[in-house]
Structure formats: C-alpha cells, structure tokens
Short mmCIF file of C-alpha atoms in Angstrom, two decimals:
data_model
loop_
_atom_site.label_atom_id
_atom_site.label_comp_id
_atom_site.label_asym_id
_atom_site.label_seq_id
_atom_site.Cartn_x
_atom_site.Cartn_y
_atom_site.Cartn_z
CA UNK A 12 15.79 31.37 -16.17
CA UNK A 13 13.44 28.63 -14.97
CA UNK A 14 12.68 28.34 -11.27
CA UNK A 15 13.97 25.43 -9.22
CA UNK A 16 14.98 24.57 -5.66
CA UNK A 17 18.31 25.75 -4.32
CA UNK A 18 19.93 22.69 -2.73
CA UNK A 19 21.07 19.42 -4.35
CA UNK A 20 19.06 17.56 -6.97
CA UNK A 21 19.83 15.15 -9.81
CA UNK A 22 18.84 14.57 -13.44
CA UNK A 23 17.79 10.94 -14.06
CA UNK A 24 16.56 10.01 -17.55
CA UNK A 25 12.85 10.91 -17.89
CA UNK A 26 11.72 7.81 -19.81
CA UNK A 27 8.17 9.18 -20.12
CA UNK A 28 7.19 6.36 -22.50
CA UNK A 29 3.43 6.71 -21.92
CA UNK A 30 3.16 10.52 -22.18
CA UNK A 31 1.23 10.43 -25.47
CA UNK A 32 -1.13 7.63 -24.37
CA UNK A 33 -4.64 8.93 -23.62
CA UNK A 34 -6.35 7.73 -20.43
CA UNK A 35 -8.18 4.43 -20.95
CA UNK A 36 -10.73 2.76 -18.66
CA UNK A 37 -9.71 -0.56 -17.12
CA UNK A 38 -12.53 -3.18 -17.18
CA UNK A 39 -14.11 -3.88 -13.79
CA UNK A 40 -12.77 -7.14 -12.27
CA UNK A 41 -14.94 -10.01 -10.98
CA UNK A 42 -13.71 -9.48 -7.43
CA UNK A 43 -12.06 -6.53 -5.66
CA UNK A 44 -10.06 -6.41 -2.41
CA UNK A 45 -10.30 -2.93 -0.85
CA UNK A 46 -7.82 -2.36 2.03
CA UNK A 47 -9.14 -0.36 5.00
CA UNK A 48 -5.78 1.41 5.33
CA UNK A 49 -4.89 3.29 2.14
CA UNK A 50 -3.71 6.47 3.80
CA UNK A 51 -1.33 7.90 6.41
CA UNK A 52 -2.98 7.66 9.84
CA UNK A 53 -5.40 5.31 11.57
CA UNK A 54 -7.02 2.54 9.45
CA UNK A 55 -10.72 3.03 8.70
CA UNK A 56 -13.30 0.91 10.56
CA UNK A 57 -15.41 -1.44 8.38
CA UNK A 58 -19.15 -0.64 8.42
CA UNK A 59 -20.19 -3.60 6.23
CA UNK A 60 -20.10 -7.35 6.88
CA UNK A 61 -20.23 -10.60 4.92
CA UNK A 62 -23.21 -10.92 2.52
CA UNK A 63 -24.06 -7.17 2.63
CA UNK A 64 -25.11 -5.72 -0.75
CA UNK A 65 -23.14 -2.61 -1.78
CA UNK A 66 -23.31 -0.04 -4.57
CA UNK A 67 -20.56 1.97 -6.27
CA UNK A 68 -19.66 4.94 -4.04
CA UNK A 69 -21.15 3.48 -0.86
CA UNK A 70 -19.25 3.98 2.40
CA UNK A 71 -17.77 0.62 3.47
CA UNK A 72 -15.22 1.73 6.09
CA UNK A 73 -15.44 4.87 8.22
CA UNK A 74 -12.57 7.14 9.19
CA UNK A 75 -11.51 6.26 12.75
CA UNK A 76 -9.91 9.54 13.77
CA UNK A 77 -8.97 13.03 12.55
CA UNK A 78 -5.94 11.70 10.65
CA UNK A 79 -7.74 8.89 8.82
CA UNK A 80 -9.90 8.58 5.70
CA UNK A 81 -13.22 7.08 4.63
CA UNK A 82 -13.17 4.11 2.21
CA UNK A 83 -15.91 3.62 -0.38
CA UNK A 84 -16.92 0.66 -2.52
CA UNK A 85 -15.54 0.91 -6.06
CA UNK A 86 -18.02 -1.69 -7.37
CA UNK A 87 -21.55 -2.96 -6.86
CA UNK A 88 -22.08 -6.48 -5.57
CA UNK A 89 -21.92 -8.56 -2.39
CA UNK A 90 -19.36 -8.45 0.42
CA UNK A 91 -17.68 -11.86 0.24
CA UNK A 92 -15.65 -11.41 3.43
CA UNK A 93 -13.65 -8.98 5.58
CA UNK A 94 -10.24 -10.63 5.90
CA UNK A 95 -6.48 -10.07 5.96
CA UNK A 96 -4.80 -10.04 2.56
CA UNK A 97 -1.28 -9.32 1.30
CA UNK A 98 -1.01 -5.66 0.27
CA UNK A 99 1.66 -3.83 -1.75
CA UNK A 100 3.90 -3.44 1.32
CA UNK A 101 4.24 -7.24 1.59
CA UNK A 102 2.37 -7.34 4.91
CA UNK A 103 -1.03 -8.88 5.58
CA UNK A 104 -3.62 -6.21 6.30
CA UNK A 105 -7.40 -6.08 6.62
CA UNK A 106 -9.42 -5.61 3.42
CA UNK A 107 -13.05 -5.77 2.36
CA UNK A 108 -13.43 -8.32 -0.44
CA UNK A 109 -16.42 -7.78 -2.74
CA UNK A 110 -17.83 -10.07 -5.47
CA UNK A 111 -18.89 -7.84 -8.35
CA UNK A 112 -22.42 -7.86 -9.74
CA UNK A 113 -23.26 -5.28 -12.43
CA UNK A 114 -22.21 -1.64 -12.01
CA UNK A 115 -24.90 0.10 -9.97
CA UNK A 116 -23.87 3.53 -8.66
CA UNK A 117 -25.40 5.53 -5.81
CA UNK A 118 -28.03 7.80 -7.33
CA UNK A 119 -26.54 10.85 -5.58
CA UNK A 120 -23.42 10.76 -7.83
CA UNK A 121 -23.57 13.01 -10.91
CA UNK A 122 -22.14 10.83 -13.71
CA UNK A 123 -22.51 13.44 -16.48
CA UNK A 124 -19.50 14.99 -18.22
CA UNK A 125 -20.92 18.52 -17.83
CA UNK A 126 -18.38 20.95 -16.35
CA UNK A 127 -19.69 22.61 -13.16
CA UNK A 128 -17.75 25.83 -12.52
CA UNK A 129 -19.96 27.55 -9.93
CA UNK A 130 -18.79 26.76 -6.38
CA UNK A 131 -21.84 27.05 -4.14
CA UNK A 132 -20.49 25.17 -1.08
CA UNK A 133 -19.10 27.15 1.87
CA UNK A 134 -15.54 26.73 3.20
CA UNK A 135 -16.76 24.39 5.98
CA UNK A 136 -18.98 22.41 3.59
CA UNK A 137 -16.05 21.92 1.18
CA UNK A 138 -13.75 20.50 3.90
CA UNK A 139 -16.58 18.25 5.20
CA UNK A 140 -17.29 17.01 1.66
CA UNK A 141 -13.60 16.26 1.02
CA UNK A 142 -13.38 14.32 4.31
CA UNK A 143 -16.63 12.48 3.49
CA UNK A 144 -15.29 11.53 0.03
CA UNK A 145 -12.11 9.99 1.52
CA UNK A 146 -9.74 12.13 -0.54
CA UNK A 147 -6.02 11.73 0.17
CA UNK A 148 -2.86 13.04 -1.47
CA UNK A 149 -2.70 11.22 -4.81
CA UNK A 150 0.98 11.94 -5.46
CA UNK A 151 1.87 8.84 -3.45
CA UNK A 152 2.04 10.09 0.17
CA UNK A 153 -1.75 9.54 0.73
CA UNK A 154 -2.05 12.10 3.52
CA UNK A 155 -5.78 12.82 4.19
CA UNK A 156 -6.64 16.02 2.26
CA UNK A 157 -9.09 17.43 4.85
CA UNK A 158 -6.32 17.47 7.49
CA UNK A 159 -4.09 19.66 5.31
CA UNK A 160 -7.02 22.03 4.69
CA UNK A 161 -7.76 22.38 8.42
CA UNK A 162 -5.25 25.16 9.19
CA UNK A 163 -4.14 25.03 12.86
CA UNK A 164 -5.09 27.96 15.15
CA UNK A 165 -2.51 30.72 15.01
CA UNK A 166 -1.39 29.79 11.48
CA UNK A 167 -2.53 31.45 8.26
CA UNK A 168 -2.53 30.03 4.74
CA UNK A 169 -1.40 32.62 2.18
CA UNK A 170 -0.96 30.54 -0.96
CA UNK A 171 -2.08 27.19 -2.37
CA UNK A 172 0.54 25.31 -4.39
CA UNK A 173 -0.63 22.57 -6.74
CA UNK A 174 2.02 19.92 -7.30
CA UNK A 175 1.82 19.05 -11.00
CA UNK A 176 5.56 18.40 -11.26
CA UNK A 177 5.53 14.59 -11.68
CA UNK A 178 9.33 14.52 -11.39
CA UNK A 179 9.48 10.74 -10.85
CA UNK A 180 10.84 9.13 -14.07
CA UNK A 181 8.45 7.04 -16.20
CA UNK A 182 5.17 8.25 -14.57
CA UNK A 183 2.76 10.28 -16.75
CA UNK A 184 -0.71 10.02 -15.18
CA UNK A 185 -0.68 13.60 -13.79
CA UNK A 186 0.48 14.83 -17.21
CA UNK A 187 -2.53 13.16 -18.87
CA UNK A 188 -4.94 14.50 -16.22
CA UNK A 189 -3.78 18.06 -17.00
CA UNK A 190 -4.21 17.55 -20.74
CA UNK A 191 -7.57 15.76 -20.58
CA UNK A 192 -9.18 17.23 -17.44
CA UNK A 193 -7.64 20.73 -17.37
CA UNK A 194 -10.84 22.65 -16.59
CA UNK A 195 -11.78 20.21 -13.84
CA UNK A 196 -8.30 20.59 -12.29
CA UNK A 197 -8.66 24.39 -12.31
CA UNK A 198 -12.14 24.31 -10.75
CA UNK A 199 -10.76 21.86 -8.15
CA UNK A 200 -7.95 24.34 -7.48
CA UNK A 201 -10.48 27.15 -6.93
CA UNK A 202 -12.44 24.90 -4.54
CA UNK A 203 -9.24 24.28 -2.54
CA UNK A 204 -8.51 28.05 -2.56
CA UNK A 205 -11.97 28.70 -1.11
CA UNK A 206 -11.48 26.00 1.55
CA UNK A 207 -8.21 27.66 2.64
CA UNK A 208 -9.49 31.24 2.31
CA UNK A 209 -6.64 32.23 -0.05
CA UNK A 210 -6.86 34.23 -3.28
CA UNK A 211 -3.67 32.93 -4.89
CA UNK A 212 -2.75 29.50 -6.26
CA UNK A 213 0.38 28.42 -8.13
CA UNK A 214 0.44 25.28 -10.28
CA UNK A 215 4.04 24.09 -10.60
CA UNK A 216 4.81 22.04 -13.75
CA UNK A 217 8.23 20.85 -14.93
CA UNK A 218 9.22 22.15 -18.37
CA UNK A 219 9.44 18.62 -19.79
CA UNK A 220 5.64 18.90 -20.16
CA UNK A 221 5.36 21.92 -22.51
CA UNK A 222 1.93 20.82 -23.83
CA UNK A 223 0.47 20.73 -20.30
CA UNK A 224 2.01 24.14 -19.47
CA UNK A 225 0.56 25.66 -22.66
CA UNK A 226 -2.86 24.03 -22.18
CA UNK A 227 -3.33 25.10 -18.54
CA UNK A 228 -1.91 28.59 -19.21
CA UNK A 229 -4.57 29.05 -21.91
CA UNK A 230 -7.37 27.76 -19.65
CA UNK A 231 -6.21 29.65 -16.52
CA UNK A 232 -7.16 32.98 -18.12
CA UNK A 233 -10.77 32.14 -17.14
CA UNK A 234 -9.89 31.31 -13.51
CA UNK A 235 -9.01 34.19 -11.22
CA UNK A 236 -5.97 33.94 -8.95
CA UNK A 237 -4.36 30.88 -10.57
CA UNK A 238 -0.80 31.15 -11.92
CA UNK A 239 0.90 28.45 -14.01
CA UNK A 240 4.57 28.23 -13.03
CA UNK A 241 6.98 26.36 -15.37
CA UNK A 242 9.85 24.77 -13.42
CA UNK A 243 13.26 23.40 -14.36
CA UNK A 244 13.30 19.62 -14.86
CA UNK A 245 15.21 18.50 -11.79
CA UNK A 246 14.54 15.63 -9.39
CA UNK A 247 13.04 15.79 -6.69
CA UNK A 248 11.24 18.97 -7.77
CA UNK A 249 7.94 17.46 -6.56
CA UNK A 250 9.00 17.23 -2.90
CA UNK A 251 6.89 19.66 -0.83
CA UNK A 252 9.87 21.60 0.55
CA UNK A 253 11.57 21.72 -2.87
CA UNK A 254 8.38 22.88 -4.62
CA UNK A 255 7.81 25.65 -2.06
CA UNK A 256 11.44 26.74 -2.40
CA UNK A 257 11.13 26.80 -6.22
CA UNK A 258 7.75 28.58 -6.48
CA UNK A 259 7.67 31.10 -3.61
CA UNK A 260 11.32 31.10 -2.45
CA UNK A 261 10.51 30.26 1.17
CA UNK A 262 12.43 27.67 3.18
CA UNK A 263 10.64 25.40 5.67
CA UNK A 264 12.54 24.98 8.96
CA UNK A 265 13.71 21.48 9.97
CA UNK A 266 10.82 19.42 11.36
CA UNK A 267 8.20 22.02 10.37
CA UNK A 268 5.24 21.81 7.97
CA UNK A 269 4.52 23.98 4.87
CA UNK A 270 1.89 25.98 6.80
CA UNK A 271 4.77 27.49 8.84
CA UNK A 272 5.64 29.55 5.73
CA UNK A 273 1.99 30.18 4.77
CA UNK A 274 1.77 27.47 2.09
CA UNK A 275 -0.45 24.42 1.57
CA UNK A 276 0.51 21.90 -1.13
CA UNK A 277 -1.94 19.55 -2.89
CA UNK A 278 -1.31 17.17 -5.79
CA UNK A 279 -2.88 17.88 -9.19
CA UNK A 280 -4.65 14.48 -9.10
CA UNK A 281 -6.09 15.43 -5.70
CA UNK A 282 -7.38 18.72 -7.19
CA UNK A 283 -9.24 16.69 -9.84
CA UNK A 284 -10.63 14.35 -7.14
CA UNK A 285 -11.76 17.41 -5.11
CA UNK A 286 -13.64 18.71 -8.17
CA UNK A 287 -15.42 15.34 -8.53
CA UNK A 288 -16.23 15.16 -4.81
CA UNK A 289 -17.57 18.70 -4.35
CA UNK A 290 -19.16 19.36 -7.75
CA UNK A 291 -20.22 15.81 -8.68
CA UNK A 292 -20.74 14.23 -5.24
CA UNK A 293 -18.34 11.43 -6.20
CA UNK A 294 -16.18 9.77 -3.50
CA UNK A 295 -12.63 8.63 -4.25
CA UNK A 296 -13.12 5.06 -5.46
CA UNK A 297 -11.14 5.21 -8.71
CA UNK A 298 -8.00 6.96 -9.89
CA UNK A 299 -5.63 7.27 -12.85
CA UNK A 300 -2.23 5.55 -12.96
CA UNK A 301 0.56 4.78 -15.41
CA UNK A 302 1.80 1.31 -16.32
CA UNK A 303 5.13 1.44 -18.09
CA UNK A 304 8.50 -0.18 -18.76
CA UNK A 305 10.99 -0.44 -21.62
CA UNK A 306 9.96 -4.01 -22.52
CA UNK A 307 6.21 -3.52 -21.95
CA UNK A 308 4.10 -3.89 -25.11
CA UNK A 309 1.82 -0.93 -24.36
CA UNK A 310 3.04 1.71 -21.86
CA UNK A 311 -0.21 3.53 -21.04
CA UNK A 312 -2.40 5.43 -18.56
CA UNK A 313 -5.53 3.89 -17.05
CA UNK A 314 -8.47 4.84 -14.86
CA UNK A 315 -9.09 1.89 -12.54
CA UNK A 316 -11.41 1.00 -9.65
CA UNK A 317 -9.72 0.79 -6.23
CA UNK A 318 -9.17 -2.85 -5.23
CA UNK A 319 -8.49 -4.13 -8.76
CA UNK A 320 -5.61 -6.67 -8.80
CA UNK A 321 -2.27 -5.44 -10.16
CA UNK A 322 -2.35 -8.39 -12.57
CA UNK A 323 -5.38 -6.91 -14.40
CA UNK A 324 -3.48 -3.70 -15.15
CA UNK A 325 -0.45 -5.65 -16.43
CA UNK A 326 -2.69 -7.82 -18.66
CA UNK A 327 -4.42 -4.72 -20.09
CA UNK A 328 -1.04 -3.28 -21.10
CA UNK A 329 -0.03 -6.41 -23.02
CA UNK A 330 1.06 -8.82 -20.29
CA UNK A 331 4.22 -9.32 -18.27
CA UNK A 332 7.36 -9.10 -20.46
CA UNK A 333 9.58 -12.18 -20.25
CA UNK A 334 12.63 -10.19 -19.17
CA UNK A 335 10.90 -8.52 -16.19
CA UNK A 336 13.21 -8.40 -13.17
CA UNK A 337 11.10 -6.26 -10.83
CA UNK A 338 7.57 -4.89 -10.63
CA UNK A 339 7.65 -1.54 -8.83
CA UNK A 340 4.62 0.16 -7.30
CA UNK A 341 5.31 3.83 -8.16
CA UNK A 342 8.39 5.11 -9.96
CA UNK A 343 12.04 3.94 -9.97
CA UNK A 344 13.26 6.51 -7.43
CA UNK A 345 10.72 6.26 -4.59
CA UNK A 346 8.59 3.25 -5.55
CA UNK A 347 8.62 -0.09 -3.74
CA UNK A 348 9.07 -3.50 -5.39
CA UNK A 349 6.01 -5.76 -5.22
CA UNK A 350 6.25 -9.39 -4.11
CA UNK A 351 3.22 -10.60 -6.10
CA UNK A 352 0.87 -9.35 -8.85
CA UNK A 353 -2.18 -10.44 -6.83
CA UNK A 354 -2.05 -7.37 -4.54
CA UNK A 355 -4.76 -4.72 -5.03
CA UNK A 356 -4.33 -1.27 -6.58
CA UNK A 357 -5.14 1.44 -4.03
CA UNK A 358 -5.58 5.21 -3.64
CA UNK A 359 -1.79 5.55 -3.48
CA UNK A 360 -1.10 3.59 -6.71
CA UNK A 361 0.31 6.30 -8.99
CA UNK A 362 1.94 3.83 -11.34
CA UNK A 363 3.43 0.42 -12.05
CA UNK A 364 6.92 0.10 -13.48
CA UNK A 365 8.08 -3.19 -15.01
CA UNK A 366 11.87 -3.04 -14.90
CA UNK A 367 13.88 -5.36 -17.19
CA UNK A 368 16.12 -7.84 -15.32
CA UNK A 369 19.32 -6.07 -16.44
CA UNK A 370 18.23 -2.77 -14.90
CA UNK A 371 16.66 -4.36 -11.82
CA UNK A 372 19.83 -6.08 -10.63
CA UNK A 373 21.78 -4.21 -8.02
CA UNK A 374 25.46 -3.69 -8.72
CA UNK A 375 28.03 -4.87 -6.17
CA UNK A 376 28.46 -2.41 -3.30
CA UNK A 377 32.01 -1.16 -2.78
CA UNK A 378 33.67 0.86 0.03
CA UNK A 379 32.90 4.59 0.15
CA UNK A 380 35.49 6.61 -1.82
CA UNK A 381 34.71 9.88 0.05
CA UNK A 382 33.78 11.70 -3.15
CA UNK A 383 30.96 13.70 -1.52
CA UNK A 384 28.55 13.20 -4.45
CA UNK A 385 25.76 12.07 -2.10
CA UNK A 386 26.18 15.26 -0.05
CA UNK A 387 26.02 17.44 -3.19
CA UNK A 388 22.91 15.58 -4.45
CA UNK A 389 20.91 15.64 -1.18
CA UNK A 390 18.06 18.18 -1.53
CA UNK A 391 17.73 18.34 2.28
CA UNK A 392 21.38 19.28 2.91
CA UNK A 393 22.13 16.05 4.82
CA UNK A 394 25.24 13.83 4.80
CA UNK A 395 23.96 10.47 3.51
CA UNK A 396 27.36 8.70 3.80
CA UNK A 397 27.41 9.51 7.55
CA UNK A 398 23.75 8.61 8.12
CA UNK A 399 24.34 5.19 6.54
CA UNK A 400 27.31 4.47 8.83
CA UNK A 401 25.38 5.63 11.93
CA UNK A 402 22.37 3.47 10.99
CA UNK A 403 24.64 0.47 10.43
CA UNK A 404 26.31 1.01 13.84
CA UNK A 405 22.90 1.59 15.50
CA UNK A 406 23.98 5.04 16.74
CA UNK A 407 20.42 6.28 16.99
CA UNK A 408 21.10 9.36 19.14
CA UNK A 409 23.69 10.64 16.66
CA UNK A 410 21.32 9.81 13.80
CA UNK A 411 18.64 12.02 15.37
CA UNK A 412 21.17 14.82 16.01
CA UNK A 413 22.20 14.64 12.34
CA UNK A 414 18.57 15.27 11.26
CA UNK A 415 17.81 11.81 9.82
CA UNK A 416 14.08 12.59 10.21
CA UNK A 417 14.47 15.35 7.59
CA UNK A 418 15.33 12.72 4.96
CA UNK A 419 12.53 12.58 2.36
CA UNK A 420 13.72 9.18 1.01
CA UNK A 421 14.03 10.54 -2.55
CA UNK A 422 16.92 8.19 -3.42
CA UNK A 423 19.16 10.90 -4.93
CA UNK A 424 22.09 9.72 -2.80
CA UNK A 425 21.90 6.07 -3.89
CA UNK A 426 21.39 7.13 -7.52
CA UNK A 427 24.51 9.26 -7.59
CA UNK A 428 26.88 6.99 -5.57
CA UNK A 429 29.74 5.67 -7.76
CA UNK A 430 30.43 2.91 -5.21
CA UNK A 431 26.81 1.61 -5.50
CA UNK A 432 26.34 1.82 -1.73
CA UNK A 433 22.80 1.11 -0.48
CA UNK A 434 22.61 4.50 1.26
CA UNK A 435 18.85 4.92 1.25
CA UNK A 436 18.19 1.37 2.53
CA UNK A 437 20.25 1.98 5.66
CA UNK A 438 18.98 5.54 6.15
CA UNK A 439 15.36 4.38 5.85
CA UNK A 440 16.03 1.64 8.43
CA UNK A 441 17.68 4.10 10.82
CA UNK A 442 14.96 6.68 10.30
CA UNK A 443 12.28 4.11 11.15
CA UNK A 444 14.05 3.26 14.42
CA UNK A 445 14.65 6.91 15.38
CA UNK A 446 10.96 7.63 14.66
CA UNK A 447 9.98 4.82 17.05
CA UNK A 448 12.27 6.20 19.77
CA UNK A 449 10.87 9.75 19.34
CA UNK A 450 7.27 8.50 19.52
CA UNK A 451 8.00 6.47 22.67
CA UNK A 452 9.25 9.65 24.37
CA UNK A 453 5.88 11.28 23.82
#
C-alpha cells in the first residue's frame, strides 16, 4: 500500500497537460523588472542605482537580515531605474528595472553542462554559498533556504525530505526537472545532506509520475543515503506536515516547525538550484515553470529569467486564449489570480494557469448544510465551517483558540463544499488579522 498522510485530503483532477513537454528556454526580454522582495522575510536592499552597468549573476540587492535573500541580475545591461511597480500580489512594490544589452555573464559562473559530483565545500561553506546565491523554496513558499539549513541550538536534524510531490493540479515543472536534471537533483540532495549533517534523505514523489519515480530510483543507486519514496496521489500531499507524516510517520505539534521532529524539507527545484549554486557558482536568477490551461495552444514548461513579464510566457505558449476568464499565478488550489499580464515572473513563479471563463466563474454561495465535508477534507484537522463564521463575525480570540494559524490555506474545504461557500477566503482574512494581533503582543 502506498504511503500517504493520515488526516483529510481530496482528489482533484490532475490535468497535467504539459507533463510530456520538455523544458524550453524563454527568449530574454528587452527589459526586466526584478522585485527586491521575492521571498518570505525582509526585502533586500538595492546595491545598484540608475545607469549602473550589470552582468548576468551580479548582486543587485543584498539580503537585509537573517530571514531575507540576495537578489541577482538575470540579464546584462543598464539599470534604467529603481522604482515601484505592480507585482503579482496586486500591490506596488520596489523593483530594479534593467534595460537588456547582450547576455554577458559573470566569468565566475560555470556555464558548462558537465556534471560535478564531488562535493568539496564544507558544511559552513555550503550554507554560506546558498545564502550568497539567494536560494529560496521554489515550491511556492519562497522561504530562504539558508535559514532552514541553519538548525537552531538544541535541535538535531535526522533526515532530509525532498518535496518532489507536485500535488497541485496542472503544474509539471518539478516533474520535468526530475526527468531532465535527475543527476543534478541527486547531487543537490547530497549537498543539502552535508549541510545538515544527516546521512539519510527521502525524495517523496506522487505515483502519478511513474516515469520520474523509475528514473530517479535507477539513478539513486549511485548516491548513498538517498531513498525514493512513491506516495499515493492525494492533495495536499506536498504540504510540509503532510509529507513528513507520509514519509516518516511523525506528526508536527501545532505551531511547531519540522525540525521539532528531526526533519528538514526542501523542494526538488531548490535541490537543483543548490547544485547549480554550490557546484557551478550560479546564483538563482532563472527558474523553470509551467504554463498551462485547457484552451491554451501549447501547455509547456519553460526556463525563464527572473523579471521577465508574464505576457512573454503567455505569448511563447501560443497567446492568450479568447475564452480566458482568469490568469492564475501558481496552480488552481493555492495560486492567486493576477490583475495584469505586465507583472514580472519571480523566484516564486512555479506556474501560470489560464482558466477558461466557464471554470473561472464562482458559483452562487448558499447557506451551510452542516454536511461536515469540509471537516473531513481538512488535512490539519480544523473545522473550516466554524472558522469562516468566526472570521465573518470578527471573533478573533475564538479564531486563535480554534487554531486558525494552523490553516495551510490548501483550499480543500472550499473545493469540497457542496454549498459553494467561500470558506478559504474568510479563513485567510481571519488568519491575517489574528497573525497581526499575535505579532503586536510580541
């Protein structure tokens, strides 16, 4: 029997339309807008100004605290301005706008395709290199990778878990990375193992990707301490707590982090980025993402430079279908709708989903019928129907007491509700307010 998590979960249609599409390289745009905040934590501080010449891989904004991340230029050219632009959240935020000229890389970056398996860097050097390269979680959460690898005093990491689940419907970029960059992913995994001082790593992959499971299982024979773990296809299998429950059968207490149970989780895309940073001296200035949708001419996977406009990716995949109702940054369950196609692609851009108008329209919300489906579906064991009512009534103390901060915003409750109630919208709103109240106490 395949492993999975023990509580809740749903089975949305996979719709992996781009799974067989090999990674293509998106042409470099004429101008890029690189936000200084592409990660959880403090925004980076710009270290370039208008009219400065930059090269590919050059540091343009420096991390401004422990929980922050460096930002590097994805192109060569001239800084046009440092200004506020609209980003994918719909808010105006500071970005470094660069006019592209040629494609001149820093000479320190190894651009060869040669696989480098020998890990000569020490544990401390690896963490410093990852921080220097600006690597964040590429599954969508964008938490700075070096912070996760810096185990707090008194805690011990026992196992590294690589999240290669990609449980979000439609998205296939991680799948393609495993098939096309398998060795690099495994070397990256060994680098992360060395950084944590562990001798065991588990790569969790859902069984709807049998080719990736077979490919990595075959390659892993040459890499000591790495186990490939096929998992049942069940959403949200890729949540940290769910993945830990499925792979090592340990439960993380409410409000605690994975390190409490001896685990550290990193995304498979991050493992590939770690390989490039440590073995090839390449900062994180490009990534791989999926563009997909039922009406899209060419659902596909692309490697793009950070700061490229969303419009360029849509054009490369055949243009915006006429019946498009919503453009979602990410997948249909946890992604956010974009307000314009002029926003830049960032480190956290795992995919673009073009939903047809019919599917994008929300159905009319009706009164709760007390069926309990949302409770059964919740992978965190919460009561979404109650949390929605409490958020609506602004009962923030009761919301906190009912563990609203444990909500991972997976959307399973809204997906399963027969009354089409906007459960997650209200819970997210209430959670944001409770978070503010808790921070003000500190």
